[in-house]
mmCIF file of C-alpha atoms in Angstrom:
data_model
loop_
_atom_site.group_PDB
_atom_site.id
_atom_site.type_symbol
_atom_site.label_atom_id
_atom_site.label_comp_id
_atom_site.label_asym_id
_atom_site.label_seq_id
_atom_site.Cartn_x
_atom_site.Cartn_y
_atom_site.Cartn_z
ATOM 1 C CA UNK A 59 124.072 112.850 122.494
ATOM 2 C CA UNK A 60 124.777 111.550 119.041
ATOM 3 C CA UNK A 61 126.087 113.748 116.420
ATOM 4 C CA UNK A 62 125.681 113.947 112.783
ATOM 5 C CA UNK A 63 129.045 115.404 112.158
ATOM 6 C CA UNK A 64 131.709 113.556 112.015
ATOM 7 C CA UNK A 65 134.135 115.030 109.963
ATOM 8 C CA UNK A 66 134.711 119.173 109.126
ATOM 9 C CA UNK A 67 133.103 120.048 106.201
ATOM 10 C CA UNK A 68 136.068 122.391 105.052
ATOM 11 C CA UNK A 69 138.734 120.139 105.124
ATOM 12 C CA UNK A 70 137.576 116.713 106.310
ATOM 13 C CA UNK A 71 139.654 116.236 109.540
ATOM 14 C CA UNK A 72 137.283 114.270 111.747
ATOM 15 C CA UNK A 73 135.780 116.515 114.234
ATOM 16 C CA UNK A 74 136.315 116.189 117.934
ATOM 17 C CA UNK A 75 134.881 117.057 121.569
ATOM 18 C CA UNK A 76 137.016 120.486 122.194
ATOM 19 C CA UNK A 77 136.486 122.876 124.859
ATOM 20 C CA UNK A 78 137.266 126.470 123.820
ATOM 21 C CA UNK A 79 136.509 129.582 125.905
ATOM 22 C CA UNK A 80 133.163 131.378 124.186
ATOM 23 C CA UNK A 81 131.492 134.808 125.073
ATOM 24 C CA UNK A 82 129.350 132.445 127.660
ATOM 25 C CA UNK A 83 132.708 130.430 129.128
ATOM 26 C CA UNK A 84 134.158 127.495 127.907
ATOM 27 C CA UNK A 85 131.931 125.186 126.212
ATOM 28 C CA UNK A 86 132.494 121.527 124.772
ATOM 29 C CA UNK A 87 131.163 121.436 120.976
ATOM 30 C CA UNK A 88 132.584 119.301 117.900
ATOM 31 C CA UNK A 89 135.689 121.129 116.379
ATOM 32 C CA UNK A 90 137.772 120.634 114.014
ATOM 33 C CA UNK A 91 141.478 120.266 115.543
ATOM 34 C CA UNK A 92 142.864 121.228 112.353
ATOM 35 C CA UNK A 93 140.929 124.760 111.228
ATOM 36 C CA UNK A 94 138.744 126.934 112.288
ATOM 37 C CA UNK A 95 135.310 125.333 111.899
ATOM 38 C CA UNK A 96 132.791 124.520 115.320
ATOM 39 C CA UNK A 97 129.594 122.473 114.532
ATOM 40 C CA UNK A 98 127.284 124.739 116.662
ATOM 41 C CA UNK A 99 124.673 122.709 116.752
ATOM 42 C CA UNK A 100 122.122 125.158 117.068
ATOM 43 C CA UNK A 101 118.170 124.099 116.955
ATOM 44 C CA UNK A 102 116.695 124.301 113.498
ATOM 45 C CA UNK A 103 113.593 126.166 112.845
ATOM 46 C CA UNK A 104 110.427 124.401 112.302
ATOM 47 C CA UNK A 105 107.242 125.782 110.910
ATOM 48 C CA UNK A 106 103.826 124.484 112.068
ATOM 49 C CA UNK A 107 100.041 125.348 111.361
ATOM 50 C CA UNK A 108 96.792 124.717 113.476
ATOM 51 C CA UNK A 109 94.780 124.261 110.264
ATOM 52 C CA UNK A 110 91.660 125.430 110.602
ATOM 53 C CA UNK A 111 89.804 123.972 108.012
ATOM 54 C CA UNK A 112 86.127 124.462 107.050
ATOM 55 C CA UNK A 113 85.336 125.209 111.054
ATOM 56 C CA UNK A 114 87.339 122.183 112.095
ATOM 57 C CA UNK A 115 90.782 121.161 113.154
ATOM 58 C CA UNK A 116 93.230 119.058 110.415
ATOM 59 C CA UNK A 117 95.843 116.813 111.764
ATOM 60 C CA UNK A 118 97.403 114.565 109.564
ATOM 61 C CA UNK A 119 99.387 111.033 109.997
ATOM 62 C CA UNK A 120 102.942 111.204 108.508
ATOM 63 C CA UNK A 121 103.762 107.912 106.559
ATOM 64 C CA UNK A 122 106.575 107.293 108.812
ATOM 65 C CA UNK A 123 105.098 107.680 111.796
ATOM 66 C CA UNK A 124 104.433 104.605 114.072
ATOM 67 C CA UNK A 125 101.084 103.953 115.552
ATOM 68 C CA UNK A 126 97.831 106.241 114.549
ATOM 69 C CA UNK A 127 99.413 109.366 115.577
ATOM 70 C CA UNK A 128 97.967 112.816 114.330
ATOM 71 C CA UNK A 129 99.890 115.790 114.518
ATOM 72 C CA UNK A 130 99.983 119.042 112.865
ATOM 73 C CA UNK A 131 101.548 119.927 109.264
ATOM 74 C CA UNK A 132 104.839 121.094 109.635
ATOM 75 C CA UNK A 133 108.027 121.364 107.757
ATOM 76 C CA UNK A 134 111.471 123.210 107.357
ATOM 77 C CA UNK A 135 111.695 126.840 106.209
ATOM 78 C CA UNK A 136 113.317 127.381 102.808
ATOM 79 C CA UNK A 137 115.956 129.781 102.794
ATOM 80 C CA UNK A 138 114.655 133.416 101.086
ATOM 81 C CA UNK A 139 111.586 132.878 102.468
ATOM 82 C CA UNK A 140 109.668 134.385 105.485
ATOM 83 C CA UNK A 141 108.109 131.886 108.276
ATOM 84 C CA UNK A 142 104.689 133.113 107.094
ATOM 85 C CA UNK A 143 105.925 131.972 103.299
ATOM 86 C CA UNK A 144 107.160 129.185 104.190
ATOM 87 C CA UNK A 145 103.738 127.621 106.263
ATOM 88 C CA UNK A 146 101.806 128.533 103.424
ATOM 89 C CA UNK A 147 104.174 126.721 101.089
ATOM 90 C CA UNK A 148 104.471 123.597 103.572
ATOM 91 C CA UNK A 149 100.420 123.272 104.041
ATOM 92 C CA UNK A 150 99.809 123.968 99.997
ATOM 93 C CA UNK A 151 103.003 121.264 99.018
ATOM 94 C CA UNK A 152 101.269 118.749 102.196
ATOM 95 C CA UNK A 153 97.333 119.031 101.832
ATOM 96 C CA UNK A 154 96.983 121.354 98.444
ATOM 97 C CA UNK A 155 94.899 123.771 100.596
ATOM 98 C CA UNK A 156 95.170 127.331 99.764
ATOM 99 C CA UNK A 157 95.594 129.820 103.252
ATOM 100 C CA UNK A 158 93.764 132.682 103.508
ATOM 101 C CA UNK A 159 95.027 133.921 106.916
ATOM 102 C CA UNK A 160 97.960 133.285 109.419
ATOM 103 C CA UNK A 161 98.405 134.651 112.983
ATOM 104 C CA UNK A 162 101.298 133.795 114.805
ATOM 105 C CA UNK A 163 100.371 130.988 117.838
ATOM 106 C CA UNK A 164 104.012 131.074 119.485
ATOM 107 C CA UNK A 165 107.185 129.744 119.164
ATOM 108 C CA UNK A 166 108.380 126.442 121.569
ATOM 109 C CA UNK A 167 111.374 124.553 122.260
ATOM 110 C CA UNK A 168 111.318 120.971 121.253
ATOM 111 C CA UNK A 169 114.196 120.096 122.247
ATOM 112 C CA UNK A 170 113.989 116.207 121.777
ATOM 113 C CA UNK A 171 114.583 117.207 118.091
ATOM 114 C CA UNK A 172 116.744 119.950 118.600
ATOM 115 C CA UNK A 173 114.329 122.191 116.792
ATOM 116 C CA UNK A 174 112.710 125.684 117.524
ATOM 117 C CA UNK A 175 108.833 125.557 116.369
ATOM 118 C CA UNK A 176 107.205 128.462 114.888
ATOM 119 C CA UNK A 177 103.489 127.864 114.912
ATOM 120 C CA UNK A 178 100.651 129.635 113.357
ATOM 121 C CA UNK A 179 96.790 129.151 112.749
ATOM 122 C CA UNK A 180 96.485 129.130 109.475
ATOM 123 C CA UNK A 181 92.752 129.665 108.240
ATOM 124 C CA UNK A 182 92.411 127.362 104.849
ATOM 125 C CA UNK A 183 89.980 126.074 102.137
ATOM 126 C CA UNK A 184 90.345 124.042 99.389
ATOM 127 C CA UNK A 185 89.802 120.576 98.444
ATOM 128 C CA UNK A 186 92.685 118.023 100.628
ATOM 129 C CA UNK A 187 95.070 115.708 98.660
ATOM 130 C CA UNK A 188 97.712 114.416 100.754
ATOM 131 C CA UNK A 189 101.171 114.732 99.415
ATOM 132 C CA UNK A 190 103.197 111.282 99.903
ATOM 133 C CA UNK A 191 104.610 112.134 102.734
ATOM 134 C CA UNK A 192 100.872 112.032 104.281
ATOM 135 C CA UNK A 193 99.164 108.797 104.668
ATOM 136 C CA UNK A 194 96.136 110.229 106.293
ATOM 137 C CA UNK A 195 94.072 113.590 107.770
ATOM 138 C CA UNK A 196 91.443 113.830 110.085
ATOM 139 C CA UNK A 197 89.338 116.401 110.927
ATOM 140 C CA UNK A 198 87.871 117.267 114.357
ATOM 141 C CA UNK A 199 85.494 119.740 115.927
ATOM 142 C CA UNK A 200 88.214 122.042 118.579
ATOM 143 C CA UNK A 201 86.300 121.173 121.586
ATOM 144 C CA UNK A 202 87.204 117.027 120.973
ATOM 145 C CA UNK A 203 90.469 117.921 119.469
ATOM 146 C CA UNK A 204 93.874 115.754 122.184
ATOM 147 C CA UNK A 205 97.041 117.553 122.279
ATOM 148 C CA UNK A 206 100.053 115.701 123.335
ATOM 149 C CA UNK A 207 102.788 117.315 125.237
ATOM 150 C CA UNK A 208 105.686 118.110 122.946
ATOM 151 C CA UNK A 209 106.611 121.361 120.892
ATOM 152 C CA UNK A 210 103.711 121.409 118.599
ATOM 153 C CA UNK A 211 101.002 119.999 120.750
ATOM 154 C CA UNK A 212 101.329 123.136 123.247
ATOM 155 C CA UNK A 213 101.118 125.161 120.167
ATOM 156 C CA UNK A 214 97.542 123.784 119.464
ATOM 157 C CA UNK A 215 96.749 123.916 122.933
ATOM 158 C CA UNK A 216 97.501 127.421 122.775
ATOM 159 C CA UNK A 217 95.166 127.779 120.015
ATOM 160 C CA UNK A 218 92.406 126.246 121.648
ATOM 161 C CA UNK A 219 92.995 128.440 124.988
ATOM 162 C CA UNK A 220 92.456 131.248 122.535
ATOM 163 C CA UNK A 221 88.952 129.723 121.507
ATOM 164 C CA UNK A 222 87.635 129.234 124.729
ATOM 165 C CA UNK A 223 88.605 126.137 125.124
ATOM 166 C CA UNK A 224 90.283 123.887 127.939
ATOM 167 C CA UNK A 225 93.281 121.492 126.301
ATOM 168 C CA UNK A 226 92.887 117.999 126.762
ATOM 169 C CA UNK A 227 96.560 116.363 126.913
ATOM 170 C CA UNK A 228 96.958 112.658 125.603
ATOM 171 C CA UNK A 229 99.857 109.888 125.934
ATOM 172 C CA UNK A 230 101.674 109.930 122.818
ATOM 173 C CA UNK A 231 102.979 106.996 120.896
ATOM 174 C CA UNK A 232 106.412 107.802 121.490
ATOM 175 C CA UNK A 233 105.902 107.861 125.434
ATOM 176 C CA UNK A 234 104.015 104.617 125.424
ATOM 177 C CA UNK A 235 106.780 102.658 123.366
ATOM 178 C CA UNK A 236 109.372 103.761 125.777
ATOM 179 C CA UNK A 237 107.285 102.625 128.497
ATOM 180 C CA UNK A 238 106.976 99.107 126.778
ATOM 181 C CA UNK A 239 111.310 99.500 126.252
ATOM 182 C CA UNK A 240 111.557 100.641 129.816
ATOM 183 C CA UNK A 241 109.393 97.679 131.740
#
């Protein structure tokens, strides 16, 4: 695994690989040999919405995305802010659409990012402009709606259980690129 830390952020020693007993048993984290400080490295929370939008689903392309993937709008809760806040705040600063309701989907491990996702349907309206980080939405009725299997695709197949629906799981991007790598 790669860390981002390479040095302690209260007194700059570089950080190393030190075991130290914990409430759990001795686990290996990045310490800092010289003071107190451990990098946990615990998941950061992500927020996510199933926009429902005008009867339809929104997913939207992210401009640094590769391929044509479509995905949900998601983003990093602020601090002073509640999860509902903050998915309000992330699909009003992504798509300028104002949410009338939220009801909490789940929450799911993604741990590729080393991120907790906290999903909701949000129930929107509103005219859609794309912030830049958005190159492009679509919109699709939920019964041709893919999900792809990763933290915030089981959220919207979640969603569609809840409507009746049977998910329909695709190949993402990301999967067929390591393919291409692997072969």
């Amino acid at each position: 695994m790669t860390h981002a830390f390479k040095f302690c952020p209260q007194c700059a020693t570089p950080l190393a690989l030190i075991t130290h007993a914990e409430d759990g048993g001795d686990k290996e984290r990045l310490r800092c040999p010289s003071c107190t400080y451990t990098h946990w490295n615990n998941p950061t929370p992500v927020l996510a919405a199933v926009i429902e939008y005008n009867g339809q689903i929104l997913l939207a392309r992210n401009a640094a995305w590769p391929g044509k993937m479509y995905a949900l709008i998601t983003g990093f809760m602020e601090a002073g802010e509640t999860p509902e806040e903050g998915i309000a705040r992330e699909i009003s600063e992504e798509t300028s659409l104002t949410t009338d309701a939220l009801k909490l989907i789940g929450v799911y491990d993604f741990q590729r990012m080393n991120q907790i996702i906290i999903a909701y349907h949000a129930v929107c309206h509103g005219e859609v402009k794309l912030s830049p980080e958005l190159v492009d939405y679509r919109l699709y009725q939920l019964e041709d709606v893919k999900c792809w299997p990763a933290g915030t695709g089981y959220a919207l197949a979640e969603f569609l259980r809840w409507r009746g629906h049977t998910p329909e799981f695709i190949d993402p991007v990301w999967r067929q690129d390591a393919e291409k790598l692997a072969n």
